[in-house]
Amino acid sequence: MDLLLTDEQRLLQDSVAKMLAQAGGVKRTRALRGRADGFDSAVHARMADEGWFGLVVPEGLGGLGLGLTELGLVLMEAGRVLAPEPIGATAVVARAIAHGASSSKIFAGVLEGRMVVMPAIAGHADGPVVTWLVPSKESGVRLDGNLVGIPMAASCDGFLVEARAAPDGLSLGAEDTMLTYVPRSTPGLTISPRATVDGRPFADLALVDVKPEVVFLRDSAHGAFHDILLFAAAAELVGVMSAAIDITVEYLKTRKQFGKPIGSFQALQHRVVNDYARMVSVRSFVFQVAAQGLDISSSMASALKAHAAAEALDVCKSAIQMHGGIGFTEECDIGLYLKRAMWLSAWLGNAAHHRARYSALMA
Amino acid sequence: MDLLLTDEQRLLQDSVAKMLAQAGGVKRTRALRGRADGFDSAVHARMADEGWFGLVVPEGLGGLGLGLTELGLVLMEAGRVLAPEPIGATAVVARAIAHGASSSKIFAGVLEGRMVVMPAIAGHADGPVVTWLVPSKESGVRLDGNLVGIPMAASCDGFLVEARAAPDGLSLGAEDTMLTYVPRSTPGLTISPRATVDGRPFADLALVDVKPEVVFLRDSAHGAFHDILLFAAAAELVGVMSAAIDITVEYLKTRKQFGKPIGSFQALQHRVVNDYARMVSVRSFVFQVAAQGLDISSSMASALKAHAAAEALDVCKSAIQMHGGIGFTEECDIGLYLKRAMWLSAWLGNAAHHRARYSALMA
Amino acid sequence: MFRKDSPADADFRAEAREWLETNLPHTLRGMTARPHPPEIMPWYKALSKRGWIAPHWPKEYGGMGATLAQQIIISDELARLSAPHLPVQGINHLGPILMRYGTPGQKAQHLSRIISGEVIWAQGYSEPGAGSDLASLTTRADDKGDHFVVNGQKIWQTWGHYADWMFMLVRTDANATPKHAGISFMLVDLKTPGIKARPIMNIADDDEFAQMFLDDVVVPKGNLVGPLNGGWKVANDLLAHERLGTSSPQHTMEVLARIDRVSKANGKAADPIFRDKLAALRIKVTAQAAMFWHAVDMIATGQPLGPSSSTMKLVATDNLQAATDLLIEVAGANGADSERLTTDGEPTDVTQIFLQSRRATIYGGSSEIQRNVLAKRVLGLPG
Amino acid sequence: MFRKDSPADADFRAEAREWLETNLPHTLRGMTARPHPPEIMPWYKALSKRGWIAPHWPKEYGGMGATLAQQIIISDELARLSAPHLPVQGINHLGPILMRYGTPGQKAQHLSRIISGEVIWAQGYSEPGAGSDLASLTTRADDKGDHFVVNGQKIWQTWGHYADWMFMLVRTDANATPKHAGISFMLVDLKTPGIKARPIMNIADDDEFAQMFLDDVVVPKGNLVGPLNGGWKVANDLLAHERLGTSSPQHTMEVLARIDRVSKANGKAADPIFRDKLAALRIKVTAQAAMFWHAVDMIATGQPLGPSSSTMKLVATDNLQAATDLLIEVAGANGADSERLTTDGEPTDVTQIFLQSRRATIYGGSSEIQRNVLAKRVLGLPG
């Protein structure tokens, strides 16, 4: 089904697609695999220039003041070419820290692409796994905990860490959960790199008595921080799926066996149609959630991530199958789509995790 | 794949198929739907004459002394024509009560087809839901409890009830679970008929302070009573599935649309092949379990029932789909196969129930 | 899900809810099988009198001229009370066709009698030999100057044995290539001599269908709708729009409500494995609702759904059947009962709706046909 | 599952286990990617010296002449230690073919050098343009009197860039109808001038495959196996038998063991939802084991498996992929790690085996091809 977009939204979509194609498309992504920084900072800076990192930052604070529909459109295009830059994470971080006076320098750096700040959120537990504590008046807030699979961890400038009050700590009521900024070189923070199939650098973080540089008490802007990240991952997965389907359809039209294009065989036709229907259902889900506004509910965000993660894995596995032998080779791009789908599915919690979170929230 | 059968086993299979065809095949089953007794006692008596109810009764006790392979073969043929007589239940009951001196009259009645005794076993709990108690020396054993979906309950002569010791009752150690015979007209036994999609008469039983006519202490012959019943249900489901596939393949060869048999369309070919593979996997499972002998393990029995129940439902739903509009009509036999699969899947516990039982036993 | 009523719509919903709760007879609520027309037509006529039988029809034809939002509110509120299915071939199918293709005389003769419930219509498309391959239909209408003479058979007429009139596709050119170019759309009064109806019982023991035998049936030329041999377009033009209704998540949500009642009654509601399956299903239905509202927005802004509506039907019918699978699973040992189960509030049927849901992937173009359409017309695959 | 060793077999198992535990180097255990031939051939030769490299070969050809039970015991015990995959094209594929179709000279030249590990063989069937449609292959061998000259390309040669010889299917009659009637089976020494190998990296970053370019390659007439233009039968005759090995439940049970380790390490083992999924999978693998043992019994009693072995491959490969799905699911936030996860005892790889398992439904005849075969040859469907 066609999308229902305003003229402005179509312009945005086209300009994003054009910029990413000019930057090098999937070929660029392939070339950047395995590099320590994991992405191209020149391209990252251009993205900042285009305003992508300020998409959901209010206009009064230097952003574009747009909504999740626009963020989703950008991330779908990014997903289509497997852009390695952490666009969604950066845009959501920028929104979360836009309000704090104490963070204005960091915010400006992130918005303008000069700094890279990654969200440090657990994808394997029901809430933050990092705890905060105020041991004494002088010490200020201290953080402890372990986090798994944080993107770009080895090369970014710092982390936006979600933390909850330690069981025996101070209670701030509604602010028991807070966001904190921890620069990469903070004492007590250990970064253990981990290779993933996606080819970009990730790491596990261990925080022992870490003093964050900035503490953000909860306000409405970070209320949905976690959940907008889930939305961003889902939107990017739509892009991954839809490009995987397009590439596969093209292959089915071209590749001949038994004297005709393999796309004329009904079994493959029906398989790719099922995949297409899966993709459309996730895409519609993304747009309808986006239409609800930025104050996204946790149950809806988890439902969306669970659906996107499960369907994207199935669609990309199916795309490999339809490519046959060539799909099993490293040199065929379709494998990169499966690997990105694997990573995006696991990041921030996989389908099983978010189905459980959704189920608990609905109970 | 072909079956690996001895000449005697092939003869048995052929004779069962022939007898059931002569009796009227599926047409007979259709005609008997909704009748209060639910089956044809003349045919039931002929089955007894053929020795089917003594298949797994030792030779020395008047049976044929055969194994589960032979029982499975008979039940597959019965399943193929949806024979309404409770063949599996009767054969397993006969085996369970063959040893008891106190039950020799009942055993002879069952074996010879003069009496119908139905197993009364819970299909929704992990063990027997009926409890036994010895309130006083004079009272003897008393039973209490409720059972759901007992076949032929309104017309049979009595029930073989599986019961466990009441929490506050006497303990007999290994014999805490016992089998008891309760005639249909026993005081304290209430029979509430329930209609099922299968068209045969079932009922729920309520037992309040019921005095059983015979108590069988556990011995090796009833050790596997429950589990052999699960095997019997699975074997019958194989027959149901395999006939549903045969009927569907025949329809696919005959029915024409777009100028050719619909069985030449690859999407339908692949669908029916998947169903065939499902059936073969259950059938192989039945034969390999049968080859282990009559002392069937509970975990294997539950695994088998879970697999058979799940696959049979899927195969029969798929058969309806491939029949299209005509498959949705009452007059088309394929619907009867789905309904028998529904009933056999639910009887004694459905796939979800037995997966949980298997999981618990494997832990 | 996803939508909140505007203040005006909220008022309309309150009004609709109150009126329906007062006026829908309790005997007609919560049914799985469709009650027969004689039982149902008084309710049809009551809705008609209230002006709500045809929310989507323009006012000039006696409809409500409702917005799409109002139409959905009415169908929501009807579903909330598990209101029975009505004979809708006239309202949903023939009416919009006559508005677009009918002559002034045809409109005058038929539209008001659809609204009033005076005439029940049957749809005469499929034939015993022409199901998925509808274009190969062979019921023929021979031109006899001022009338046609029709011979053949039609099948799957919903309540055909209760219907008064039938609209149908017939072959008017035996040699046309492609075959669908020789098909015309016409109306026939079922009291015409030569017509016999045979009821067909469905798998859930519901006699909802009929097969119609047409033997030298005289049909006046004036009953032709649209051009001679132009019937294919007449019949198919509005199909995508109609699929919207069949793809509404409401159908599956009704099954979810049953699952809820059954699982609470038998204690399964506390089982984490069941709860996970239910969550998986709810998530899929939420995605389906998103597709549905997207399609509503498309229609509301005047954009064609086109063959993409097939995508929605595939997802909707898969979800419906997944829900009825879970319903009989959660019923456990009662999963084959044909009687309703005792649940809190009202008894709940499980197997009939499971069996009825088989239809979803067969009728209105089977899932296989939808996939063929999508492969060719949306994905552009060859062959 | 299902089988218990006879006393003699139990003794044999104990002997095999002890020998393997003593002799299989620890560096070669628990690997997902196949180590390169240079790393693996010493182990191949050690097994060969022990007499266990070719359990199924008759003793006259240097095999073990093992019973089927003993063959399965050896493969069980190898799997128990997660022994690495060996280059088996010679042992499993070419050897049995030569025993049936080879000349005395061919047998004398090749069989003992397969057993000894002196020669590594590659299989040359697929071509870039001939995958599922293998019969359309175009690599041609032109008859030049006392030799053939071969030109074309072959693809998917496992360890082709390490192989010494290749057996292949080539076109010797360009006009044959059907196409497979013009194909011959021949052997080529890969040191012959005109042959180039290009390694191909697979999706799991393993360079296991090669593409072979053949440019005016001279092949002596004596390297033809079986009749000229009779290669199709030579290559396909033993296929069903071979599928037995690939359908062994051992492969999936190895993944189940990983699931076990990962779920215990990260606590998921206690989650009832995970446990239910695991039970569902275990039940399916048990059914697969039943199919496998049924097939073993068929072969042991001398009955042909025929196309039905395709059924087993479909079930086996579905289960394998369902298991690797569950493996990355249970790994949770680590489900995309390309490094091994820390688990009790040994580190466990999850994503490489997930990616490697994609091959299962593609190679050895894709699942689509297996379904085509079953539809036509077992169910007798037309078209």
mmCIF file with all atom_site columns, N, CA, C and O in Angstrom, chain A residues 35-51:
data_model
loop_
_atom_site.group_PDB
_atom_site.id
_atom_site.type_symbol
_atom_site.label_atom_id
_atom_site.label_alt_id
_atom_site.label_comp_id
_atom_site.label_asym_id
_atom_site.label_entity_id
_atom_site.label_seq_id
_atom_site.pdbx_PDB_ins_code
_atom_site.Cartn_x
_atom_site.Cartn_y
_atom_site.Cartn_z
_atom_site.occupancy
_atom_site.B_iso_or_equiv
_atom_site.pdbx_formal_charge
_atom_site.auth_seq_id
_atom_site.auth_comp_id
_atom_site.auth_asym_id
_atom_site.auth_atom_id
_atom_site.pdbx_PDB_model_num
ATOM 1  N N  . ARG A 1 35 ? 35.793 -1.770 10.810 1.00 0.00 ? 35 ARG A N  1
ATOM 2  C CA . ARG A 1 35 ? 36.636 -0.629 11.182 1.00 0.00 ? 35 ARG A CA 1
ATOM 3  C C  . ARG A 1 35 ? 36.361 -0.246 12.629 1.00 0.00 ? 35 ARG A C  1
ATOM 4  O O  . ARG A 1 35 ? 35.236 -0.338 13.105 1.00 0.00 ? 35 ARG A O  1
ATOM 5  N N  . ALA A 1 36 ? 37.396 0.238  13.305 1.00 0.00 ? 36 ALA A N  1
ATOM 6  C CA . ALA A 1 36 ? 37.256 0.472  14.744 1.00 0.00 ? 36 ALA A CA 1
ATOM 7  C C  . ALA A 1 36 ? 36.199 1.524  15.062 1.00 0.00 ? 36 ALA A C  1
ATOM 8  O O  . ALA A 1 36 ? 35.456 1.396  16.031 1.00 0.00 ? 36 ALA A O  1
ATOM 9  N N  . ASP A 1 37 ? 36.118 2.578  14.251 1.00 0.00 ? 37 ASP A N  1
ATOM 10 C CA . ASP A 1 37 ? 35.115 3.606  14.549 1.00 0.00 ? 37 ASP A CA 1
ATOM 11 C C  . ASP A 1 37 ? 33.738 3.220  14.011 1.00 0.00 ? 37 ASP A C  1
ATOM 12 O O  . ASP A 1 37 ? 32.727 3.704  14.496 1.00 0.00 ? 37 ASP A O  1
ATOM 13 N N  . GLY A 1 38 ? 33.714 2.371  13.009 1.00 0.00 ? 38 GLY A N  1
ATOM 14 C CA . GLY A 1 38 ? 32.444 1.789  12.576 1.00 0.00 ? 38 GLY A CA 1
ATOM 15 C C  . GLY A 1 38 ? 31.612 2.636  11.653 1.00 0.00 ? 38 GLY A C  1
ATOM 16 O O  . GLY A 1 38 ? 30.643 2.140  11.084 1.00 0.00 ? 38 GLY A O  1
ATOM 17 N N  . PHE A 1 39 ? 31.941 3.911  11.512 1.00 0.00 ? 39 PHE A N  1
ATOM 18 C CA . PHE A 1 39 ? 31.176 4.725  10.567 1.00 0.00 ? 39 PHE A CA 1
ATOM 19 C C  . PHE A 1 39 ? 32.033 5.868  10.070 1.00 0.00 ? 39 PHE A C  1
ATOM 20 O O  . PHE A 1 39 ? 33.160 6.057  10.535 1.00 0.00 ? 39 PHE A O  1
ATOM 21 N N  . ASP A 1 40 ? 31.457 6.617  9.164  1.00 0.00 ? 40 ASP A N  1
ATOM 22 C CA . ASP A 1 40 ? 32.215 7.666  8.498  1.00 0.00 ? 40 ASP A CA 1
ATOM 23 C C  . ASP A 1 40 ? 31.858 9.002  9.136  1.00 0.00 ? 40 ASP A C  1
ATOM 24 O O  . ASP A 1 40 ? 30.725 9.477  9.015  1.00 0.00 ? 40 ASP A O  1
ATOM 25 N N  . SER A 1 41 ? 32.823 9.633  9.822  1.00 0.00 ? 41 SER A N  1
ATOM 26 C CA . SER A 1 41 ? 32.452 10.845 10.556 1.00 0.00 ? 41 SER A CA 1
ATOM 27 C C  . SER A 1 41 ? 32.109 11.999 9.623  1.00 0.00 ? 41 SER A C  1
ATOM 28 O O  . SER A 1 41 ? 31.319 12.871 9.997  1.00 0.00 ? 41 SER A O  1
ATOM 29 N N  . ALA A 1 42 ? 32.644 11.975 8.424  1.00 0.00 ? 42 ALA A N  1
ATOM 30 C CA . ALA A 1 42 ? 32.276 13.034 7.476  1.00 0.00 ? 42 ALA A CA 1
ATOM 31 C C  . ALA A 1 42 ? 30.797 12.908 7.110  1.00 0.00 ? 42 ALA A C  1
ATOM 32 O O  . ALA A 1 42 ? 30.060 13.900 7.056  1.00 0.00 ? 42 ALA A O  1
ATOM 33 N N  . VAL A 1 43 ? 30.372 11.675 6.876  1.00 0.00 ? 43 VAL A N  1
ATOM 34 C CA . VAL A 1 43 ? 28.960 11.466 6.550  1.00 0.00 ? 43 VAL A CA 1
ATOM 35 C C  . VAL A 1 43 ? 28.090 11.806 7.762  1.00 0.00 ? 43 VAL A C  1
ATOM 36 O O  . VAL A 1 43 ? 27.041 12.439 7.641  1.00 0.00 ? 43 VAL A O  1
ATOM 37 N N  . HIS A 1 44 ? 28.576 11.412 8.937  1.00 0.00 ? 44 HIS A N  1
ATOM 38 C CA . HIS A 1 44 ? 27.850 11.721 10.172 1.00 0.00 ? 44 HIS A CA 1
ATOM 39 C C  . HIS A 1 44 ? 27.652 13.239 10.294 1.00 0.00 ? 44 HIS A C  1
ATOM 40 O O  . HIS A 1 44 ? 26.561 13.707 10.626 1.00 0.00 ? 44 HIS A O  1
ATOM 41 N N  . ALA A 1 45 ? 28.683 13.978 9.989  1.00 0.00 ? 45 ALA A N  1
ATOM 42 C CA . ALA A 1 45 ? 28.596 15.440 10.073 1.00 0.00 ? 45 ALA A CA 1
ATOM 43 C C  . ALA A 1 45 ? 27.591 15.989 9.059  1.00 0.00 ? 45 ALA A C  1
ATOM 44 O O  . ALA A 1 45 ? 26.833 16.923 9.352  1.00 0.00 ? 45 ALA A O  1
ATOM 45 N N  . ARG A 1 46 ? 27.570 15.368 7.871  1.00 0.00 ? 46 ARG A N  1
ATOM 46 C CA . ARG A 1 46 ? 26.585 15.833 6.872  1.00 0.00 ? 46 ARG A CA 1
ATOM 47 C C  . ARG A 1 46 ? 25.166 15.560 7.320  1.00 0.00 ? 46 ARG A C  1
ATOM 48 O O  . ARG A 1 46 ? 24.241 16.328 7.055  1.00 0.00 ? 46 ARG A O  1
ATOM 49 N N  . MET A 1 47 ? 24.986 14.441 7.991  1.00 0.00 ? 47 MET A N  1
ATOM 50 C CA . MET A 1 47 ? 23.666 14.128 8.523  1.00 0.00 ? 47 MET A CA 1
ATOM 51 C C  . MET A 1 47 ? 23.238 15.181 9.536  1.00 0.00 ? 47 MET A C  1
ATOM 52 O O  . MET A 1 47 ? 22.076 15.591 9.574  1.00 0.00 ? 47 MET A O  1
ATOM 53 N N  . ALA A 1 48 ? 24.216 15.594 10.343 1.00 0.00 ? 48 ALA A N  1
ATOM 54 C CA . ALA A 1 48 ? 23.922 16.651 11.314 1.00 0.00 ? 48 ALA A CA 1
ATOM 55 C C  . ALA A 1 48 ? 23.525 17.938 10.588 1.00 0.00 ? 48 ALA A C  1
ATOM 56 O O  . ALA A 1 48 ? 22.557 18.605 10.951 1.00 0.00 ? 48 ALA A O  1
ATOM 57 N N  . ASP A 1 49 ? 24.278 18.267 9.527  1.00 0.00 ? 49 ASP A N  1
ATOM 58 C CA . ASP A 1 49 ? 23.974 19.462 8.740  1.00 0.00 ? 49 ASP A CA 1
ATOM 59 C C  . ASP A 1 49 ? 22.563 19.417 8.174  1.00 0.00 ? 49 ASP A C  1
ATOM 60 O O  . ASP A 1 49 ? 21.864 20.422 8.090  1.00 0.00 ? 49 ASP A O  1
ATOM 61 N N  . GLU A 1 50 ? 22.160 18.212 7.768  1.00 0.00 ? 50 GLU A N  1
ATOM 62 C CA . GLU A 1 50 ? 20.814 18.074 7.195  1.00 0.00 ? 50 GLU A CA 1
ATOM 63 C C  . GLU A 1 50 ? 19.748 18.191 8.276  1.00 0.00 ? 50 GLU A C  1
ATOM 64 O O  . GLU A 1 50 ? 18.550 18.218 7.977  1.00 0.00 ? 50 GLU A O  1
ATOM 65 N N  . GLY A 1 51 ? 20.178 18.174 9.522  1.00 0.00 ? 51 GLY A N  1
ATOM 66 C CA . GLY A 1 51 ? 19.219 18.354 10.619 1.00 0.00 ? 51 GLY A CA 1
ATOM 67 C C  . GLY A 1 51 ? 18.641 17.064 11.154 1.00 0.00 ? 51 GLY A C  1
ATOM 68 O O  . GLY A 1 51 ? 17.725 17.093 11.985 1.00 0.00 ? 51 GLY A O  1
#
